[in-house]
Coordinates of N, CA, C and O in Angstrom, one line a residue:
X213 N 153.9 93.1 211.9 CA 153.5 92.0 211.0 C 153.5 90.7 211.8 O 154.2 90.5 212.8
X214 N 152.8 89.9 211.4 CA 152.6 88.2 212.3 C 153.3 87.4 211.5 O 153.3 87.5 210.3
X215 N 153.9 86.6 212.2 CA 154.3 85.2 211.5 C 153.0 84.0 211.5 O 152.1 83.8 212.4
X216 N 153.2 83.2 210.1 CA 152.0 82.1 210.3 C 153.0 80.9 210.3 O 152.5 79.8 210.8
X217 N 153.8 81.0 210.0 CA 154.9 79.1 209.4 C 154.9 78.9 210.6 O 154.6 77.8 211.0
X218 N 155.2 79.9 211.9 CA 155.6 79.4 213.2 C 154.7 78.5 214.2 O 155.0 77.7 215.1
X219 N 153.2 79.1 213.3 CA 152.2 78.5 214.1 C 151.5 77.0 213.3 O 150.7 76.2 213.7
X220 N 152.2 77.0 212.1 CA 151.6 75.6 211.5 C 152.5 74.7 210.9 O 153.5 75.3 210.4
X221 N 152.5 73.7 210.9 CA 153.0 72.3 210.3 C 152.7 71.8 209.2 O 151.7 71.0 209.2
X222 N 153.3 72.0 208.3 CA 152.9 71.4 206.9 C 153.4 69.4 206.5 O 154.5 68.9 206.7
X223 N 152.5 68.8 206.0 CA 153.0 67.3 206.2 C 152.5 67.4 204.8 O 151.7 68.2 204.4
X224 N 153.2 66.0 203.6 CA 152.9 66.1 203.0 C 151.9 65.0 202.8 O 152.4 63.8 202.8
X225 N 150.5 65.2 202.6 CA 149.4 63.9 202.7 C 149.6 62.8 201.5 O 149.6 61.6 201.7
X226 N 149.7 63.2 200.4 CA 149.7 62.2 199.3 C 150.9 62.6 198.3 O 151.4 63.8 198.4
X227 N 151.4 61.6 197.3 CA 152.7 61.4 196.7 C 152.1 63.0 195.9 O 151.0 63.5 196.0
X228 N 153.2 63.5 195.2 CA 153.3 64.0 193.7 C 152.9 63.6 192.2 O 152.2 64.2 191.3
X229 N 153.4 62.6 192.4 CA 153.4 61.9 191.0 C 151.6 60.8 191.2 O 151.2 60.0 190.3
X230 N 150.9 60.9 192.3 CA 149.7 60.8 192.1 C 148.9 60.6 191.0 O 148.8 61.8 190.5
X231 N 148.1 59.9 190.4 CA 147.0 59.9 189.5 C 146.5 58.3 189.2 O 146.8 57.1 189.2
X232 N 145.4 59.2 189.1 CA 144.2 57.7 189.0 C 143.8 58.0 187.3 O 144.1 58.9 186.6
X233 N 143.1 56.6 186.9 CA 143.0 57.0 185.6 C 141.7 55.7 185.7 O 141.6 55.0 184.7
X234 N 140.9 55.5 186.6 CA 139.6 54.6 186.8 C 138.9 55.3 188.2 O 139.2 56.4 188.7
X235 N 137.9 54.4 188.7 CA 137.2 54.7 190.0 C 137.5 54.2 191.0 O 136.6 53.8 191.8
X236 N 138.9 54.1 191.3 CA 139.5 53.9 192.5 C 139.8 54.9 193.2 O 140.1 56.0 192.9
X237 N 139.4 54.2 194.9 CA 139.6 55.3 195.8 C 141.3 55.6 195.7 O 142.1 54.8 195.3
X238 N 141.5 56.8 196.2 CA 142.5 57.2 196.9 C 142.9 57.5 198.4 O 142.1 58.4 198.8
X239 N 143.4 57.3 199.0 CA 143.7 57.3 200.1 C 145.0 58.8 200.8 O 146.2 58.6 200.4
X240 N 144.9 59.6 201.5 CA 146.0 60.2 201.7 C 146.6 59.5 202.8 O 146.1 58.5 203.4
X241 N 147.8 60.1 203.1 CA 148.7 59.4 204.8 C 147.5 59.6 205.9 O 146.6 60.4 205.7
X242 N 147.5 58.8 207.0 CA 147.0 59.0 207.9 C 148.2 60.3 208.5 O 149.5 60.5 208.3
X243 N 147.1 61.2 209.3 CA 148.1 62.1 210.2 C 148.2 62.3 211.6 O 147.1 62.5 212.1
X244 N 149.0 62.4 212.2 CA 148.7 62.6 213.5 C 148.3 64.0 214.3 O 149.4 64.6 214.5
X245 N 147.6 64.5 214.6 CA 146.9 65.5 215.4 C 147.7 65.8 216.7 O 147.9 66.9 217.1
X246 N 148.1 64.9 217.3 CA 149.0 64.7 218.8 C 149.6 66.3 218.7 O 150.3 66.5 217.7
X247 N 149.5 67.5 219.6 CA 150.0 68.4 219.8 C 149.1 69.9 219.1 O 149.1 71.0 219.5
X248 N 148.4 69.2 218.1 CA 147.3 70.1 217.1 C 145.9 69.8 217.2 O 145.4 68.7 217.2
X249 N 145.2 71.3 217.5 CA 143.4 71.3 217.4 C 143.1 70.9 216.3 O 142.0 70.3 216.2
X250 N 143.7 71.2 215.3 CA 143.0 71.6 213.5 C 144.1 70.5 212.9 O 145.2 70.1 213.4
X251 N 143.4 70.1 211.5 CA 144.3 69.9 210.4 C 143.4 70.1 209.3 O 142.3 69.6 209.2
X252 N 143.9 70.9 208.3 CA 143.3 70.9 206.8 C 143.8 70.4 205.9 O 145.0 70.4 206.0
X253 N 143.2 69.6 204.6 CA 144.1 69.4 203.7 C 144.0 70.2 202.8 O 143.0 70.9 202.8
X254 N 145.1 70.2 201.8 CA 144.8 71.0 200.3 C 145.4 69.9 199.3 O 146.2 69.0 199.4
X255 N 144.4 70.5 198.4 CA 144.5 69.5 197.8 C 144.7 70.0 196.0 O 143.8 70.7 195.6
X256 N 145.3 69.8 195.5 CA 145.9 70.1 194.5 C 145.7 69.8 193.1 O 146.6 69.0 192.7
X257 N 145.0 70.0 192.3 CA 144.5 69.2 190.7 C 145.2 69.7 189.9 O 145.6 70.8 190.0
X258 N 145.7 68.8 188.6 CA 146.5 69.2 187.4 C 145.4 69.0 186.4 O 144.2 69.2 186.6
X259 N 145.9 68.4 185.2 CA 145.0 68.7 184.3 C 144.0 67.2 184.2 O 144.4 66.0 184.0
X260 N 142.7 67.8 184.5 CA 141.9 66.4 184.7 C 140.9 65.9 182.9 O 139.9 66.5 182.3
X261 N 141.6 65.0 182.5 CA 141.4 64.5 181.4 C 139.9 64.6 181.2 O 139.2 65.5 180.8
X262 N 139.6 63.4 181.6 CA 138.0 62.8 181.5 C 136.6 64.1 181.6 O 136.5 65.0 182.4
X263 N 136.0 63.9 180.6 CA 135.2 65.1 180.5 C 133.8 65.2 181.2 O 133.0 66.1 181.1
X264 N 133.7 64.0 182.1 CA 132.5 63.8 182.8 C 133.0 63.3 184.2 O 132.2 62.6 184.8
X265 N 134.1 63.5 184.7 CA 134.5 62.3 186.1 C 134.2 63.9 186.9 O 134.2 65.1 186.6
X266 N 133.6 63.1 188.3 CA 133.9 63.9 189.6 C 134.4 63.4 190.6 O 134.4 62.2 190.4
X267 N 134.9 63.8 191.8 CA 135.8 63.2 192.7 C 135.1 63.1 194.1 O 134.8 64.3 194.0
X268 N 134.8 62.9 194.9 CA 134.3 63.1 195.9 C 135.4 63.0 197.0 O 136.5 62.5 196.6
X269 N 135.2 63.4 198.2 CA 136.1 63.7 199.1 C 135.8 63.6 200.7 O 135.1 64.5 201.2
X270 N 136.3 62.9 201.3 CA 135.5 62.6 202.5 C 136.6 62.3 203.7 O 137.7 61.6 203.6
X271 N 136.1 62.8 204.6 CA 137.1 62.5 205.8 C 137.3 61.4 206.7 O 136.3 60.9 207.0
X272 N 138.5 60.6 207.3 CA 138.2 59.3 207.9 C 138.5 60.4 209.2 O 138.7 61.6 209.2
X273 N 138.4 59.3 210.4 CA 139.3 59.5 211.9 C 139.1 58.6 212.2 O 138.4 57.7 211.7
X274 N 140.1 58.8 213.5 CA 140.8 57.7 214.1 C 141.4 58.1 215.6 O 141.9 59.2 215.8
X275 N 141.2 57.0 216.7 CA 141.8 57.4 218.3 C 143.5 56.3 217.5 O 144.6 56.7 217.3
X276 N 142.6 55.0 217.5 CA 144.1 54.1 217.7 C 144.9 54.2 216.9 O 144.7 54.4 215.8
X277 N 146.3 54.0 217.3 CA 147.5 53.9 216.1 C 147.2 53.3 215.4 O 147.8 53.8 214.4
X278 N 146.4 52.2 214.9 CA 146.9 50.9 213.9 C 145.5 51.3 213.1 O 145.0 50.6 212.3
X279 N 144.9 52.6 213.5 CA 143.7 53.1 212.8 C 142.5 52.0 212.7 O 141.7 52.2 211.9
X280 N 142.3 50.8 213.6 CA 141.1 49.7 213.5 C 140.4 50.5 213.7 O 139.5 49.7 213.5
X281 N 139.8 51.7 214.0 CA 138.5 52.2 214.6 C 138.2 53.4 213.7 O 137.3 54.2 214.0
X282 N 138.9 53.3 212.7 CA 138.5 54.5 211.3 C 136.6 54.3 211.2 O 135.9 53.3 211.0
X283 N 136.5 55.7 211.4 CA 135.3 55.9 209.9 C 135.3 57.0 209.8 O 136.3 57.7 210.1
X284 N 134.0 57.5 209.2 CA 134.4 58.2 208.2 C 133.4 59.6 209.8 O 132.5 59.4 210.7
X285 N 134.2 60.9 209.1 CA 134.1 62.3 209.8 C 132.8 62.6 209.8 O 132.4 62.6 208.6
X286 N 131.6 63.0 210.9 CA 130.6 63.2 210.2 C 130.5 65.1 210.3 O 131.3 65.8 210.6
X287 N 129.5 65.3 209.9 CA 129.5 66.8 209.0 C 129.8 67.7 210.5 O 130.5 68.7 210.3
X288 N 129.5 67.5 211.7 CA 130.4 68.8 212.6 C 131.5 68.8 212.6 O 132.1 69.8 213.1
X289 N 132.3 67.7 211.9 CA 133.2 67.2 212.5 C 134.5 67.9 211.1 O 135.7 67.9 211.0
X290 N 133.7 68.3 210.4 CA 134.6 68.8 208.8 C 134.4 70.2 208.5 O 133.3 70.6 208.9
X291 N 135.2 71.2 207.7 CA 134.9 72.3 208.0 C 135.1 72.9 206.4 O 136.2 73.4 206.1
X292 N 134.0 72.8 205.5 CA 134.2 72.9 203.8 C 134.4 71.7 203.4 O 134.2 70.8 204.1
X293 N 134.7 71.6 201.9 CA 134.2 70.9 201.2 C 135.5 71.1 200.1 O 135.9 72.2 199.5
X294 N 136.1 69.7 199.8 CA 137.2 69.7 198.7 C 137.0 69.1 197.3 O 137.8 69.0 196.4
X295 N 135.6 68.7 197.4 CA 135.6 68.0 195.9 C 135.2 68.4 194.9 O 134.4 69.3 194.7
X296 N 135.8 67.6 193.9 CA 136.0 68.5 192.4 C 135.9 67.7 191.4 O 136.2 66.5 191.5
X297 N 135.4 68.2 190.2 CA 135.0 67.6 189.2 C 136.0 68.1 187.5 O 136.9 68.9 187.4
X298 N 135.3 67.3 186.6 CA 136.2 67.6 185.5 C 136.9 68.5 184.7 O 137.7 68.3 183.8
X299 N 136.0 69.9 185.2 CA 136.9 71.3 184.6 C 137.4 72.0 185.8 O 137.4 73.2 185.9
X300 N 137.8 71.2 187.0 CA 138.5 71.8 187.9 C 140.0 71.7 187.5 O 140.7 71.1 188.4
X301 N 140.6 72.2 186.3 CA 141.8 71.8 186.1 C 142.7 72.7 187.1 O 142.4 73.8 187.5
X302 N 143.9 72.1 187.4 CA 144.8 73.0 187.9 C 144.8 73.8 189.7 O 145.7 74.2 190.4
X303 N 143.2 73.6 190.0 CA 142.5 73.9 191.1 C 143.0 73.6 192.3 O 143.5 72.5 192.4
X304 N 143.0 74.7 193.8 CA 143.2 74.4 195.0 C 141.9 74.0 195.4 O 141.0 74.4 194.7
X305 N 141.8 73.4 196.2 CA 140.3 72.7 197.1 C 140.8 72.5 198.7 O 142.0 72.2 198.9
X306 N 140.1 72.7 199.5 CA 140.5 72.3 200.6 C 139.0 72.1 202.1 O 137.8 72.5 202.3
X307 N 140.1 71.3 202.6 CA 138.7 70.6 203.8 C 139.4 70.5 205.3 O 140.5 70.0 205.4
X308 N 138.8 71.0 206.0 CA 139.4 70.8 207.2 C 138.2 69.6 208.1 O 137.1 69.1 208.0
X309 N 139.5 69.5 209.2 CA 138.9 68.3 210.3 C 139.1 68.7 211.7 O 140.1 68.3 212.3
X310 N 138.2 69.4 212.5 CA 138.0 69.7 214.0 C 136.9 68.8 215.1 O 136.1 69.2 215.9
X311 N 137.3 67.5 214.5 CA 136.8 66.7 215.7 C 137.8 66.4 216.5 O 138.9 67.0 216.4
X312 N 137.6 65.6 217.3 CA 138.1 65.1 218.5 C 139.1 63.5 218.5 O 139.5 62.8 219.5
X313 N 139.3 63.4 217.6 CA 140.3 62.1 217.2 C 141.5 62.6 216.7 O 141.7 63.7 216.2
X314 N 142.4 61.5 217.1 CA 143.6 61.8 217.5 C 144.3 61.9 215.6 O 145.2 62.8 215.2
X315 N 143.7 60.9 214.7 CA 143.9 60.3 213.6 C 143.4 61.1 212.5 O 142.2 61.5 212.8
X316 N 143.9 61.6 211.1 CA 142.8 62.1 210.6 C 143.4 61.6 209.2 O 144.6 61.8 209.1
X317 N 142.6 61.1 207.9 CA 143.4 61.4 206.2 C 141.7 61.4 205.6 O 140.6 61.0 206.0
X318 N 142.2 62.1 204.5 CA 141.2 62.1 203.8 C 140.9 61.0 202.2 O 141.9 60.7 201.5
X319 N 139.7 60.6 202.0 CA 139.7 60.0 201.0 C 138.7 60.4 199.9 O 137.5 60.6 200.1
X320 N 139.7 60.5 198.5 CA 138.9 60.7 196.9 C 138.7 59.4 196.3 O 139.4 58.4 196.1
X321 N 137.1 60.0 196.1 CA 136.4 58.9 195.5 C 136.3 59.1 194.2 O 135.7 60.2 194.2
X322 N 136.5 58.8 193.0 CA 136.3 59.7 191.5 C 135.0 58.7 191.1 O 135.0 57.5 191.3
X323 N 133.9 59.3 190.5 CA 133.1 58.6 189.4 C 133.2 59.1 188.1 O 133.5 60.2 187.6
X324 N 132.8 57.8 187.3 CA 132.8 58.2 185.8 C 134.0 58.8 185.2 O 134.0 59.6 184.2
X325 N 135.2 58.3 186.0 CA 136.3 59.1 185.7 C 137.1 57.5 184.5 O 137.0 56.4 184.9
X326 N 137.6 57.9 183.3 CA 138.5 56.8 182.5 C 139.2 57.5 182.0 O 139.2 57.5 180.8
X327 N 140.0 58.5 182.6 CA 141.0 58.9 182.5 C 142.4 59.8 183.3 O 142.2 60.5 184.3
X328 N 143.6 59.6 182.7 CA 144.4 60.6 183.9 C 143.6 61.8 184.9 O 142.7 62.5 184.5
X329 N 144.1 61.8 185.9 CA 143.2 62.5 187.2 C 145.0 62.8 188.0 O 145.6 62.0 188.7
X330 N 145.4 63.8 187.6 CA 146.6 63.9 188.8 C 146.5 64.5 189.8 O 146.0 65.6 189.4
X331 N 146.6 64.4 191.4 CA 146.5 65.3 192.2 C 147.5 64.9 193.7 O 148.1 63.9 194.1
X332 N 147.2 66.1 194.0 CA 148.6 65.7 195.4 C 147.8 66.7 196.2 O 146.9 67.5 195.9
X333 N 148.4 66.4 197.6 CA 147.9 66.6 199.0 C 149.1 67.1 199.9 O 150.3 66.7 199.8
X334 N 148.5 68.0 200.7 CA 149.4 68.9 201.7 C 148.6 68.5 202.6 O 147.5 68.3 202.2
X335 N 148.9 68.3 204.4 CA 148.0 68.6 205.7 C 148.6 69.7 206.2 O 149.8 69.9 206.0
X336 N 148.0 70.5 206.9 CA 148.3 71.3 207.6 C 147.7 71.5 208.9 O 146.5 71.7 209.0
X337 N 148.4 71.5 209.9 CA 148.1 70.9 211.3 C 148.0 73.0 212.2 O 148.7 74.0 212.0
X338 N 147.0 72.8 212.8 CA 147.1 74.7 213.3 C 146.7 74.3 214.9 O 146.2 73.2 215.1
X339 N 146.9 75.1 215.6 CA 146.2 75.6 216.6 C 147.2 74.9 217.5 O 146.7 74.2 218.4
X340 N 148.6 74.9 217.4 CA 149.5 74.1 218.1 C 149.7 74.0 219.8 O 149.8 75.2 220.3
X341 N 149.9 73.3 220.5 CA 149.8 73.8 221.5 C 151.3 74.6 221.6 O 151.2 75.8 221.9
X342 N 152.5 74.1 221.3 CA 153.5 74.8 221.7 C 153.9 74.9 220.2 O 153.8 74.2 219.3
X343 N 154.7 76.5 220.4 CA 155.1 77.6 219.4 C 156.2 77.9 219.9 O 156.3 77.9 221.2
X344 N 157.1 78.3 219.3 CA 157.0 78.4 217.4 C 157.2 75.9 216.7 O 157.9 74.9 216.8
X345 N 156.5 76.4 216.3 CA 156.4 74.7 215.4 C 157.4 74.8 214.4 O 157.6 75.6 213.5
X346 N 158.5 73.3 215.0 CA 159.8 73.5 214.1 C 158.8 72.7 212.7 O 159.2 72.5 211.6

């Protein structure tokens, strides 16, 4: 049997207690890649109120620490698709990022959303160079 926890790093990208309740972006942590090829997020839905909102989901990167040089991931650079709309109650989603920047977070966009939206974020970093990953 294989082990997988040894080869990946779990961070946590965005709070718990998360929720938007208008069309404000969300933002997760920036993460650092330093040591990892891959990172994916997951991304987590509770019960999404609003009977017409959808969320959109899109990748930033980044070389510099202070992230001045963000934009956004373009499509070689992302690996699936996390976004989700109003009967995705309770739903996993997830998106990965295998470009070449050091920096990576992801950002939800909601439209037509006027109401609670809860969701939370996990990164998970793979392809480590050194193993086992405390």
């Amino acid at each position: 049997m294989r082990d997988t926890l040894s080869k990946l790093r779990f961070i946590p990208a965005l709070a718990l207690a998360n929720s938007v309740a208008d069309n404000t972006p969300v933002a997760s942590l920036w993460i650092d890649r330093q040591g990892f090829e891959s990172v994916g997020f997951v991304i987590q839905t509770g019960t999404l109120v609003d009977a017409d909102a959808t969320f959109t989901v899109q990748i930033q990167h980044a070389d510099l620490a202070d992230q001045s040089d963000a934009g956004l991931a373009g499509e070689f650079d992302t690996v699936g698709s996390a976004s989700f709309k109003f009967d995705d109650d309770n739903a996993t989603k997830k998106i990965g990022y295998i470009g070449n920047k050091r920096y990576a977070r992801f950002i939800v966009t909601p439209a037509n959303n006027s109401a609670a939206a809860p969701f939370t974020a996990l990164a998970v970093l793979g392809y480590a160079a050194r193993r086992p990953v405390a």
